[in-house]
Coordinates of C-alpha atoms and ligand atoms in Angstrom, one line a residue:
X1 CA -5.6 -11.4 4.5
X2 CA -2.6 -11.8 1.9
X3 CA -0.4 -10.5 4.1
X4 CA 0.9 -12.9 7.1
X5 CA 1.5 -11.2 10.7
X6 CA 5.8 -11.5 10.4
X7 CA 5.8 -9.4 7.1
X8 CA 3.1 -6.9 8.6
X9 CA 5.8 -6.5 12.2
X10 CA 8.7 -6.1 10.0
X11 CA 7.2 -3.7 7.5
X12 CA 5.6 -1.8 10.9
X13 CA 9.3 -1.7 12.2
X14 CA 10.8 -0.1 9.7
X15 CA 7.7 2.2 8.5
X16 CA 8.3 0.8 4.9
X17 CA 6.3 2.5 2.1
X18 CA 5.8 -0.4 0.1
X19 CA 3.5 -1.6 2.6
X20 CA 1.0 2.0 3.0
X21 CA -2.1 0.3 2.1
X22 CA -1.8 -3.1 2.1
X23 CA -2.5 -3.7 6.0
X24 CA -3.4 -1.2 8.9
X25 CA -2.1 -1.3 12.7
X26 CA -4.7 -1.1 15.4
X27 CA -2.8 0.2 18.6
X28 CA -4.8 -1.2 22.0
X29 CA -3.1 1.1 24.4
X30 CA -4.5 4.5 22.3
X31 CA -7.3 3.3 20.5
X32 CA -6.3 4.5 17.1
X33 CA -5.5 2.7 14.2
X34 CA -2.6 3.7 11.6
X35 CA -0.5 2.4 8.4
X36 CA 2.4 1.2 8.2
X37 CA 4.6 4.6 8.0
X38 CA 3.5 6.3 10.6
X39 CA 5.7 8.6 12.3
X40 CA 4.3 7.8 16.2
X41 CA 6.6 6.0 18.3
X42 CA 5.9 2.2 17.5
X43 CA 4.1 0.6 19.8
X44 CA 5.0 -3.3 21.2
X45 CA 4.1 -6.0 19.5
X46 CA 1.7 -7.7 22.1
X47 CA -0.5 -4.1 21.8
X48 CA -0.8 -4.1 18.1
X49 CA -3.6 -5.6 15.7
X50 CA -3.1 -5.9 11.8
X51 CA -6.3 -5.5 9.9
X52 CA -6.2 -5.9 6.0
X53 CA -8.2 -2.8 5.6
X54 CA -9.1 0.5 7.3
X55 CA -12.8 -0.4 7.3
X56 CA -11.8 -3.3 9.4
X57 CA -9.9 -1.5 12.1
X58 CA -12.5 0.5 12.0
X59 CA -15.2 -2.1 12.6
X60 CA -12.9 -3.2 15.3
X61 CA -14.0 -0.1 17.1
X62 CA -10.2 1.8 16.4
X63 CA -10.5 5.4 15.3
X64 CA -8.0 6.9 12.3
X65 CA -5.0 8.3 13.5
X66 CA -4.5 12.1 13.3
X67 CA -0.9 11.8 12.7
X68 CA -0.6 9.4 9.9
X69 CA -3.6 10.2 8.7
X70 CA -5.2 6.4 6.8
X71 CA -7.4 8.4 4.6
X72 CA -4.3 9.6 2.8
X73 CA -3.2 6.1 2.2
X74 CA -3.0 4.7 -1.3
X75 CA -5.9 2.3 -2.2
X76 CA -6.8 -1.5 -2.1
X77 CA -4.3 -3.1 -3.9
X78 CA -5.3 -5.1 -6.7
X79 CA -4.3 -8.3 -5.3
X80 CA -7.4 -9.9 -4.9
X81 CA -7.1 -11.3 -8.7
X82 CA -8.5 -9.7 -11.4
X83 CA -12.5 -10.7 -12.3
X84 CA -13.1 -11.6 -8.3
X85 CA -16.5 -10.7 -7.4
X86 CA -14.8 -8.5 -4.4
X87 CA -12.5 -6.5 -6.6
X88 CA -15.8 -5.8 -9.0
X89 CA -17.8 -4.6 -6.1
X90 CA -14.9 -2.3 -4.9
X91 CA -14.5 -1.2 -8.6
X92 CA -18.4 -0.3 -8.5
X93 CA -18.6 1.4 -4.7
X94 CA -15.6 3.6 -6.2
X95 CA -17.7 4.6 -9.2
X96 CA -21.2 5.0 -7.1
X97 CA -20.1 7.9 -5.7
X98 CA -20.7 6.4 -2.1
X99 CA -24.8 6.4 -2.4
X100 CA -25.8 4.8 1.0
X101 CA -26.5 1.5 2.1
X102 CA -27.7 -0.7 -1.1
X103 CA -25.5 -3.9 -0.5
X104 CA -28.9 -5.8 -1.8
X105 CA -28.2 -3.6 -5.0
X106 CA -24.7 -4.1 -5.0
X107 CA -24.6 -8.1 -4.9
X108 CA -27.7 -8.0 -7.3
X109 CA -25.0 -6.3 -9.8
X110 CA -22.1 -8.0 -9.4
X111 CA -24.4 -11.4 -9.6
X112 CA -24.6 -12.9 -6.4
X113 CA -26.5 -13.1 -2.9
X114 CA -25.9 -10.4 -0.3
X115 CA -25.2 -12.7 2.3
X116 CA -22.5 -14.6 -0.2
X117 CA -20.8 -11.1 -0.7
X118 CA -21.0 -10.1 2.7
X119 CA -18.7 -13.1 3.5
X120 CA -16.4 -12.6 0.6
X121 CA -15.7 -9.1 2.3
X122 CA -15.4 -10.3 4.9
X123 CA -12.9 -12.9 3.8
X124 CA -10.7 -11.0 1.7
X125 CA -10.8 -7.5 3.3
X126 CA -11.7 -7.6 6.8
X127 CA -15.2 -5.7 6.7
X128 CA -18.7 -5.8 5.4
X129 CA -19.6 -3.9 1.9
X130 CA -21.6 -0.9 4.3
X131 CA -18.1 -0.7 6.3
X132 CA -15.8 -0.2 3.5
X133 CA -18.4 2.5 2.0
X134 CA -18.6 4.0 5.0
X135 CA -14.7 4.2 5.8
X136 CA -14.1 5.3 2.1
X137 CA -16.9 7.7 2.9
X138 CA -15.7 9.2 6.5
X139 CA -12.1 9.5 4.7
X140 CA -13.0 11.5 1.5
X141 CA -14.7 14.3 4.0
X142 CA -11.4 14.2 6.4
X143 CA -9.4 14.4 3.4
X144 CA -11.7 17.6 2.1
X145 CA -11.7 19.3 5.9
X146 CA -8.3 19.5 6.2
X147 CA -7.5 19.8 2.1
X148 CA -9.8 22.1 1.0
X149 CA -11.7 25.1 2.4
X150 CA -15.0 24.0 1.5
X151 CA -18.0 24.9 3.9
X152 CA -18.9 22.1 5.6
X153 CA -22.5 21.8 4.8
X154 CA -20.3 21.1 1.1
X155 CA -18.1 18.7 2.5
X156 CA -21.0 16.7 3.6
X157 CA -22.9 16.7 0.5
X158 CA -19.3 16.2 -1.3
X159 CA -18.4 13.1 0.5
X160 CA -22.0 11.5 0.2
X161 CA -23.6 12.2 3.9
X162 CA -27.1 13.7 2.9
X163 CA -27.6 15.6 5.6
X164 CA -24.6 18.1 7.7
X165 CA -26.5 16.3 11.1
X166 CA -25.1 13.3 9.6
X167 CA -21.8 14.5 8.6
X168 CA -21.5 15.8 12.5
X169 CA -22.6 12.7 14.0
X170 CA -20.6 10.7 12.0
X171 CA -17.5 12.7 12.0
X172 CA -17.5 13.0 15.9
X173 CA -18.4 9.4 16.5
X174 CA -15.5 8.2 14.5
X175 CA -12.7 11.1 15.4
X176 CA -13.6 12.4 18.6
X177 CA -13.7 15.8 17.3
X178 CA -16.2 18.1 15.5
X179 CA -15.2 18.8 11.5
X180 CA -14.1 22.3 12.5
X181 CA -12.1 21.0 15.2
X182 CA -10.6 18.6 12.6
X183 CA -10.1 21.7 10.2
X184 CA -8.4 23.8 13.0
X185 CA -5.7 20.7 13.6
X186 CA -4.8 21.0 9.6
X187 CA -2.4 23.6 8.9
X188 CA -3.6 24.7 5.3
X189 CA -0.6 25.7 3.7
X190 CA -1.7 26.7 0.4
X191 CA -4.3 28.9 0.0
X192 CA -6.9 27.6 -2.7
X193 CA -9.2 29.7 -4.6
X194 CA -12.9 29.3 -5.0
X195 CA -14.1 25.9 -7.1
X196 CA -10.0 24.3 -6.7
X197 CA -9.1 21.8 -4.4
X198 CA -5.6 20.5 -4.2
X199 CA -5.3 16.5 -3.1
X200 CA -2.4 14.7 -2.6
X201 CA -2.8 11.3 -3.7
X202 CA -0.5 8.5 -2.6
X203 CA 0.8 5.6 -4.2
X204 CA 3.1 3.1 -3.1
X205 CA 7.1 3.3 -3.9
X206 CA 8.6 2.8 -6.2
X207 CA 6.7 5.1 -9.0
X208 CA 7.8 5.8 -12.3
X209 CA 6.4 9.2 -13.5
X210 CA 8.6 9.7 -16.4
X211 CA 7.4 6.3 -17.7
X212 CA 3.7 7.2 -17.5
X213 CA 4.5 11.3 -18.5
X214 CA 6.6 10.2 -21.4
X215 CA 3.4 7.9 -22.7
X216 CA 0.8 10.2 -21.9
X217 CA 2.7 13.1 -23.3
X218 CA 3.0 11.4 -26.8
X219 CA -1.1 10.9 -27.1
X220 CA -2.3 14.4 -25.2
X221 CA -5.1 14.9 -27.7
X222 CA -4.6 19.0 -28.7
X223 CA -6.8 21.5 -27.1
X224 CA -8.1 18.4 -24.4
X225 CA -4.6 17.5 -22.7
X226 CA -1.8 19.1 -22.8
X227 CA 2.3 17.4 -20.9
X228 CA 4.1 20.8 -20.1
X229 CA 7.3 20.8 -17.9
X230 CA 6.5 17.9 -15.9
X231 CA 2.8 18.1 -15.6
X232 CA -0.1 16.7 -16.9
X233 CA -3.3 18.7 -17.4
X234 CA -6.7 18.6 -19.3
X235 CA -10.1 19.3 -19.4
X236 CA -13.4 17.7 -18.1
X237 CA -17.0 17.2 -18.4
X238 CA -19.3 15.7 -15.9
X239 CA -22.9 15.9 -15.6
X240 CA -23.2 19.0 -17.8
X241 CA -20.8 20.8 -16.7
X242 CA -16.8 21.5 -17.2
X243 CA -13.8 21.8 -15.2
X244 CA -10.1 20.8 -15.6
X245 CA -7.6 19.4 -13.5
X246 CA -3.3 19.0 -13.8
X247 CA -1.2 16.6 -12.2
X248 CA 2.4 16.8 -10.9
X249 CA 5.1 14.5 -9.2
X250 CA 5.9 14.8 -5.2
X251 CA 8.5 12.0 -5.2
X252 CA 9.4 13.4 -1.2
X253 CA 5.4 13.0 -0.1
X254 CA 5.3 9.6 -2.2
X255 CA 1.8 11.2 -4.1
X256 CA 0.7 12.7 -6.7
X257 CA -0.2 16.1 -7.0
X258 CA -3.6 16.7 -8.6
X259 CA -5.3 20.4 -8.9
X260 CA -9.1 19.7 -9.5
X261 CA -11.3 23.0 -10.8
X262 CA -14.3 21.7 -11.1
X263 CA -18.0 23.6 -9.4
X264 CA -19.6 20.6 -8.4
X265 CA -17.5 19.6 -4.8
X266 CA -20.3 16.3 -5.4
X267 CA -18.1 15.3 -8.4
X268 CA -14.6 15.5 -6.3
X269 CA -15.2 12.1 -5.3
X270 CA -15.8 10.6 -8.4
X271 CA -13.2 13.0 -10.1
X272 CA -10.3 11.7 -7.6
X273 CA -10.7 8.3 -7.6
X274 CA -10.3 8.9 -12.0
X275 CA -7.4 10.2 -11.6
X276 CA -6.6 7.5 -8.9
X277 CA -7.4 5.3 -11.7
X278 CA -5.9 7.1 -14.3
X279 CA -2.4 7.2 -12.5
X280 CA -2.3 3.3 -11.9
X281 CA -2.3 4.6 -8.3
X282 CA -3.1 1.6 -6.2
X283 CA -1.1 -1.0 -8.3
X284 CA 1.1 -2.8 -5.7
X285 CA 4.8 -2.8 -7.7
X286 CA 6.2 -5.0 -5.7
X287 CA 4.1 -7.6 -6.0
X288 CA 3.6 -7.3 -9.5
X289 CA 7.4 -7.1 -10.0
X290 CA 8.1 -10.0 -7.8
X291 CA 6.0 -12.1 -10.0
X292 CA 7.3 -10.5 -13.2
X293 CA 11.0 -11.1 -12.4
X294 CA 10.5 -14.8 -12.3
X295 CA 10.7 -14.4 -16.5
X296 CA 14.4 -13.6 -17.5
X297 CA 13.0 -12.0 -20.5
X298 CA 11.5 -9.4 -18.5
X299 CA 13.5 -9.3 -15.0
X300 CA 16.2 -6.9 -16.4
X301 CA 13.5 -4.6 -18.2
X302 CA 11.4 -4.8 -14.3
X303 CA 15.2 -3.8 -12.5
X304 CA 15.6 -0.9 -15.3
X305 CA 12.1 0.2 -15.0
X306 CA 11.4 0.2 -11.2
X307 CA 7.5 1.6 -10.6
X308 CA 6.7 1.2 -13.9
X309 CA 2.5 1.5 -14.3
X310 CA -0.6 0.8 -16.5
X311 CA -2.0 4.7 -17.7
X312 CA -5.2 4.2 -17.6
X313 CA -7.6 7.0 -19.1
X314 CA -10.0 9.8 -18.0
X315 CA -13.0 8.7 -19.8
X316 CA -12.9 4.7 -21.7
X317 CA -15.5 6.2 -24.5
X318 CA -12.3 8.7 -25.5
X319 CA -9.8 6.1 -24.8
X320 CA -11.6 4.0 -27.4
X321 CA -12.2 6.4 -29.8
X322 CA -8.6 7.1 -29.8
X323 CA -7.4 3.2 -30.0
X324 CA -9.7 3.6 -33.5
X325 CA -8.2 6.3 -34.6
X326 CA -4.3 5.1 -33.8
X327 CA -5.2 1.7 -36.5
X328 CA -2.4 2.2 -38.6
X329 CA -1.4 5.1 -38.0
X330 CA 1.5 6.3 -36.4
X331 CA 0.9 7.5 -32.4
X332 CA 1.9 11.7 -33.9
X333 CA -1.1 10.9 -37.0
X334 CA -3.9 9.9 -34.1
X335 CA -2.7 12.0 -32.0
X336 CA -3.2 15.0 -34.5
X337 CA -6.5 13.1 -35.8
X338 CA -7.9 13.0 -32.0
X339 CA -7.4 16.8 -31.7
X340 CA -9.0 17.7 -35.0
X341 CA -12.3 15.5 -33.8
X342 CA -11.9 17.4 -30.8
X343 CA -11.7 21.2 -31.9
X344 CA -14.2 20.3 -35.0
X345 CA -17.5 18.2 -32.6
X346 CA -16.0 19.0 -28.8
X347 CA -17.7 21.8 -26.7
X348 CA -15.5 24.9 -26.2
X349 CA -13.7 25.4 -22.6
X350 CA -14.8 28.2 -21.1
X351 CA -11.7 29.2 -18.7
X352 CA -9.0 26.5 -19.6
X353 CA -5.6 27.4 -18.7
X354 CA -4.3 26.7 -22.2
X355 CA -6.7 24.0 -22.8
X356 CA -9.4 24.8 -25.5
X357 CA -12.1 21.9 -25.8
X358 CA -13.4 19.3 -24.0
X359 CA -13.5 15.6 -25.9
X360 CA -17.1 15.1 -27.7
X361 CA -19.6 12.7 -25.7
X362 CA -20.7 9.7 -27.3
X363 CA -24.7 11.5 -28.3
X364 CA -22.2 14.2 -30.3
X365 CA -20.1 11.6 -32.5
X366 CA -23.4 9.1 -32.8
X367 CA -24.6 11.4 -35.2
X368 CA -21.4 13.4 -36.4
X369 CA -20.0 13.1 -40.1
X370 CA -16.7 12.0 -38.1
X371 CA -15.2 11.3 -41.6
X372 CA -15.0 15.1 -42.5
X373 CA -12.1 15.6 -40.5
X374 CA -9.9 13.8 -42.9
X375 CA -10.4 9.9 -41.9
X376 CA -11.4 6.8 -43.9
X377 CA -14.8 7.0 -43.7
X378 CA -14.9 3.0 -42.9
X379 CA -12.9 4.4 -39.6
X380 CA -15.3 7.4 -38.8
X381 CA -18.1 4.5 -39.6
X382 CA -16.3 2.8 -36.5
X383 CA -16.5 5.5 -34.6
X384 CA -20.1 6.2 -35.1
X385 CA -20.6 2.7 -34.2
X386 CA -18.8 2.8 -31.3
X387 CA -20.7 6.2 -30.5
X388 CA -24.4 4.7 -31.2
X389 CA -23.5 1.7 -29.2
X390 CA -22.3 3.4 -25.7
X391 CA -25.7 5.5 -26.0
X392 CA -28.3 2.8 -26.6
X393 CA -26.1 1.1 -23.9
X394 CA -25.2 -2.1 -25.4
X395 CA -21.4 -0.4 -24.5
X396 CA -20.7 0.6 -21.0
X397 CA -17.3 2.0 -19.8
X398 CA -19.0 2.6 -16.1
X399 CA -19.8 -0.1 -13.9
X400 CA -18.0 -3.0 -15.9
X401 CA -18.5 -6.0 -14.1
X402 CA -18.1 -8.9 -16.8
X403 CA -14.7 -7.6 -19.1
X404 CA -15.3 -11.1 -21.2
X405 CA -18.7 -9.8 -22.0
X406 CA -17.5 -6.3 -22.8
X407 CA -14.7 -7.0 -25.1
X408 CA -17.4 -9.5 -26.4
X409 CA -19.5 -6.5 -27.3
X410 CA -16.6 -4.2 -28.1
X411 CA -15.5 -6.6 -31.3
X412 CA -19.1 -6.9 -32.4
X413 CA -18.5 -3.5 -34.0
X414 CA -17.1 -3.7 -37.5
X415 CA -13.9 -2.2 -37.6
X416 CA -12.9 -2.9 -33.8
X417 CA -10.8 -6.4 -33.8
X418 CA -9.2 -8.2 -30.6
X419 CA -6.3 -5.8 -30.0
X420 CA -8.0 -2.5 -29.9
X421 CA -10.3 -4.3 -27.6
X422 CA -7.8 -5.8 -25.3
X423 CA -5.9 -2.6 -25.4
X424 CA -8.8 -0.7 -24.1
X425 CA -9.9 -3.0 -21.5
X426 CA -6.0 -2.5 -20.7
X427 CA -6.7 1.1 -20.4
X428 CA -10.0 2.0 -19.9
X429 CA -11.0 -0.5 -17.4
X430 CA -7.8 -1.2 -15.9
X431 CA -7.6 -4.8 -16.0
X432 CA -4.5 -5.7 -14.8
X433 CA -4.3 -9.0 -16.8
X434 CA -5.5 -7.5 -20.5
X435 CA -3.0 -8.5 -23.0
X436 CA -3.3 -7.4 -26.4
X437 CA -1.3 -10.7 -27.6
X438 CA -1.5 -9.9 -31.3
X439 CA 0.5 -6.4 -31.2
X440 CA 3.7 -7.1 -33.1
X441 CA 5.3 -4.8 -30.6
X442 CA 5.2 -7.4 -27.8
X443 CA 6.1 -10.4 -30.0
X444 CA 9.6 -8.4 -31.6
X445 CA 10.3 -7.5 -28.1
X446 CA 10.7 -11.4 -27.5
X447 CA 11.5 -12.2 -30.5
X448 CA 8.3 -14.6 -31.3
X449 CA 6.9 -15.3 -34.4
X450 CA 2.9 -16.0 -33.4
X451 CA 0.2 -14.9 -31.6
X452 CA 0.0 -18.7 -30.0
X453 CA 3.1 -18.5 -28.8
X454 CA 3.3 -15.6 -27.5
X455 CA -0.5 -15.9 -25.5
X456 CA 1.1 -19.2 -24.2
X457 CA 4.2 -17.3 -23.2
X458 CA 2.2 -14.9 -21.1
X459 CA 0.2 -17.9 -18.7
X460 CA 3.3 -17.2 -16.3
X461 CA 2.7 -13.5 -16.1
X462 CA -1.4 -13.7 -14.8
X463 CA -2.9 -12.1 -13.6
X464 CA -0.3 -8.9 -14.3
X465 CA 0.0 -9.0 -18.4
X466 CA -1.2 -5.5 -18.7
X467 CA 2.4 -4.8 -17.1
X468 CA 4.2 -7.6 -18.7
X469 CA 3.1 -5.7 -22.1
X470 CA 4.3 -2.3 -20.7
X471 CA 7.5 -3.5 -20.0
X472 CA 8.0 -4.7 -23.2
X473 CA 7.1 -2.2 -25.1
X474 CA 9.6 -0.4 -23.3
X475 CA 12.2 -2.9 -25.2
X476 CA 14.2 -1.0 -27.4
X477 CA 13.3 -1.2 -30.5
X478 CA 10.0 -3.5 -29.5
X479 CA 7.7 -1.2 -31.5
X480 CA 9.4 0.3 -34.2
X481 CA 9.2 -1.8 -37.4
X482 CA 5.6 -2.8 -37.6
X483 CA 5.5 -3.9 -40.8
X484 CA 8.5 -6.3 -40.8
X485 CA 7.5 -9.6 -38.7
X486 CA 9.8 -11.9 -37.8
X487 CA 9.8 -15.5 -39.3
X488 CA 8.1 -16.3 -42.5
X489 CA 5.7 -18.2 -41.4
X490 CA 4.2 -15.1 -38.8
X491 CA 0.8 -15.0 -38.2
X492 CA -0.2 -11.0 -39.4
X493 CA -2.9 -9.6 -37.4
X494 CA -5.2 -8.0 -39.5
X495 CA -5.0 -4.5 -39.5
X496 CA -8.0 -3.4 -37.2
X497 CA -6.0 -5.5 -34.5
X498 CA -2.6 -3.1 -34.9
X499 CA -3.1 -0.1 -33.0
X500 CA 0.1 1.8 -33.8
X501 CA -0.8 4.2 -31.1
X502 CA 1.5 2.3 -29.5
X503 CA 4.1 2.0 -32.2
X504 CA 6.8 4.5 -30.8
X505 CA 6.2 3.6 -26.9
X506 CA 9.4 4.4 -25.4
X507 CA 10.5 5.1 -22.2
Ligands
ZN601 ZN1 -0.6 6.8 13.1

């Protein structure tokens, strides 16, 4: 555990929200276990227990308070590191959709014995890999009894029990309660219509929404996404079918406001834990910011900035294609080019609330003349690439475990150089510590003349660069003048490596 016992009592005292994540409190006296903003009297220190994670309160044998509710807490932190073998596997139980058991399956994957990643779980978060699916498992279906009114024989399939016995038992073992029970307790305040489900997802203070609005807003592909009066919305495909979903600021509940419509409550878990994604929603700030301060060049930019996140992406394929299309072009010219590919090889939305299309799947653009739409057809060539390689599977956005071996693969396709890779590991994978060190961008904004320099620079900031280069975008002026680089002797990146998507980031 990261997180020493003094820090955990003082954070616990004063019910601080930087902390709702990061460790949990088992109470002795009551049995239950709770974060660290609970609203329950607090208990003395010689009755309390801090575990690292829920799963291993609960393996302690404490039940989930009803009152703070721990399944509404925001998510593992990244703090493990970024390629540790534990924050893979956590990476890949999110994605699996919480099949059961399959630890053999899951250290096979990430490349090592079960036994070996049994004790890194251990280690690092408190619990086995079974517990943490489990937990992450027990939550999602108390989240979706008192969120949503889905029948319970849903609920169990949505939250990955197999059976509604097994929802029952495991429900009851763990709250003391049958799920309708649990459902009577929740006061549903907003009625939600057939196929949408409202979830509040929590992050950790501080957040900043205009930051992350302001940069989605400027590369919503028409027809697929659309930034209207403070919310984000777009459209979906998964497994065939298509839904869409928006999402709003609640700075007074600390969360996000997402509205999923999608017809498959199986997908919800998958679909929230995107957008959990997408939202930079378990990024720990204050770490990240303590560590980032400790560079004059970016402390005042971290104080301006406070919150400031990584937007990752709905689907990496998309993100990618769309890093291909911003090469030298400015963000409005690939944002206009993403919505033609869109409206001219995407599927039509059915009922889209404004929204028209859904983004074409890789098996679409494999075979598309991508070029028609008004490209250089060594660009829609890229693309195709790109396309061809994601079905035949030498590309995988899914399931990522090695992100030296997929930016590896990612520049083995003519036309994609270091930067759009880096930038889409960045996005699309959400490595914390991809850097895109040849983006002219981050070197005016520091006012260095190389690449070297600039790489060397940014050894202090690991294993947080992906922030380090959002905050420096956000100098003004950082990404305006592409073409002018500082110094004469300035190493250019070749033009495949400048992704002017990013040209006008402002904040
Ligand atoms: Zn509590």
């Amino acid at each position: 555990m990261e997180l020493d016992w003094q820090t955990c009592s003082r954070a616990r005292l004063s019910r601080d929200a930087r902390f709702d994540g990061k460790f949990f409190i088992g109470v002795r006296t009551s049995g239950v276990y709770c974060r660290s903003i609970c609203p329950a009297p607090t208990a003395k220190e010689k009755n309390v227990r801090y575990f690292p994670t829920a799963a291993a309160a609960a393996e302690a044998g404490f039940r989930p308070c009803l009152r703070c509710r721990p399944e509404c807490s925001p998510g593992t932190p990244a703090w493990l590191g970024t390629p540790t073998t534990v924050s893979r596997a956590l990476r890949l139980i999110s994605e699996s959709g919480l099949e059961d058991g399959g630890v053999e399956v899951l250290a096979e994957r990430v490349g090592v014995g079960s036994r070996h990643l049994r004790r890194l779980f251990l280690q690092h978060l408190g619990a086995t890999p079974i517990a943490v699916a489990q937990t992450r498992r027990l939550h999602f279906a108390k989240k979706l009894i008192d969120e949503s009114s889905l029948p319970m024989s849903q609920v169990a399939l949505a939250s990955g029990f197999g059976s509604v016995r097994r929802f029952n038992a495991g429900i009851r073992k763990v709250y003391a309660r049958t799920p309708s029970q649990i459902r009577r307790l929740a006061r549903l305040t907003e009625f939600q219509p057939d196929n949408h489900y409202l979830f509040r997802l929590r992050f950790r203070p501080p957040y900043h929404w205009e930051g992350m609005l302001a940069f989605l807003a400027a590369r919503a592909t028409p027809g697929v996404e659309s930034v209207e009066s403070g919310v984000y919305q777009r459209s979906i495909a998964l497994n065939g079918r298509q839904g869409h979903f928006s999402v709003s600021f609640d700075p007074e509940k600390q969360s996000l406001t997402a509205r999923v419509q999608f017809d498959d409550p199986r997908s919800l878990f998958f679909i929230t834990e995107r957008i959990r994604a997408m939202f930079d929603l378990n990024a720990d700030w204050s770490a990240i910011a303590k560590s980032l301060k400790a560079d004059p060049a970016l402390a005042e930019r971290v104080e301006k900035l406070p919150g400031l996140r990584v937007p990752g992406c709905w689907n990496g394929f998309e993100l990618a294609v769309r890093a291909i299309l911003g090469q030298q072009v400015s963000v409005k010219g690939a944002t206009s080019l993403a919505g033609r590919i869109a409206k001219t090889f995407g599927q039509p939305l059915v009922t889209g609330n404004g929204l028209t299309h859904v983004f074409p799947p890789p098996e679409i653009l494999a075979d598309a003349n991508v070029a028609s739409i008004g490209l250089p057809r060594a660009r829609g060539e890229t693309i195709r690439a790109l396309a061809r390689a994601v079905c035949e599977g030498r590309i995988r956005f899914e399931e990522v475990l090695d992100s030296r071996l997929f930016l590896a693969r990612l520049c083995e396709i003519p036309g994609i150089g270091t930067w759009t890779a880096q930038y889409v590991a960045m996005r699309a994978l959400g490595e914390p510590d991809a850097f895109p060190s040849g983006d002219l961008g981050l070197l005016r904004a520091l006012g260095l003349a190389r690449t070297a320099e600039l790489e060397r620079r940014s050894e202090t900031w690991r294993p947080w660069r992906a922030y380090a280069a959002m905050y420096l975008w956000s100098v003004p002026g950082a990404s305006k003048l592409l073409k002018n680089v500082p110094g004469k002797n300035a190493v250019v990146p070749s033009p495949e490596k400048v992704d002017s998507a990013l040209t006008t980031y402002r904040i």
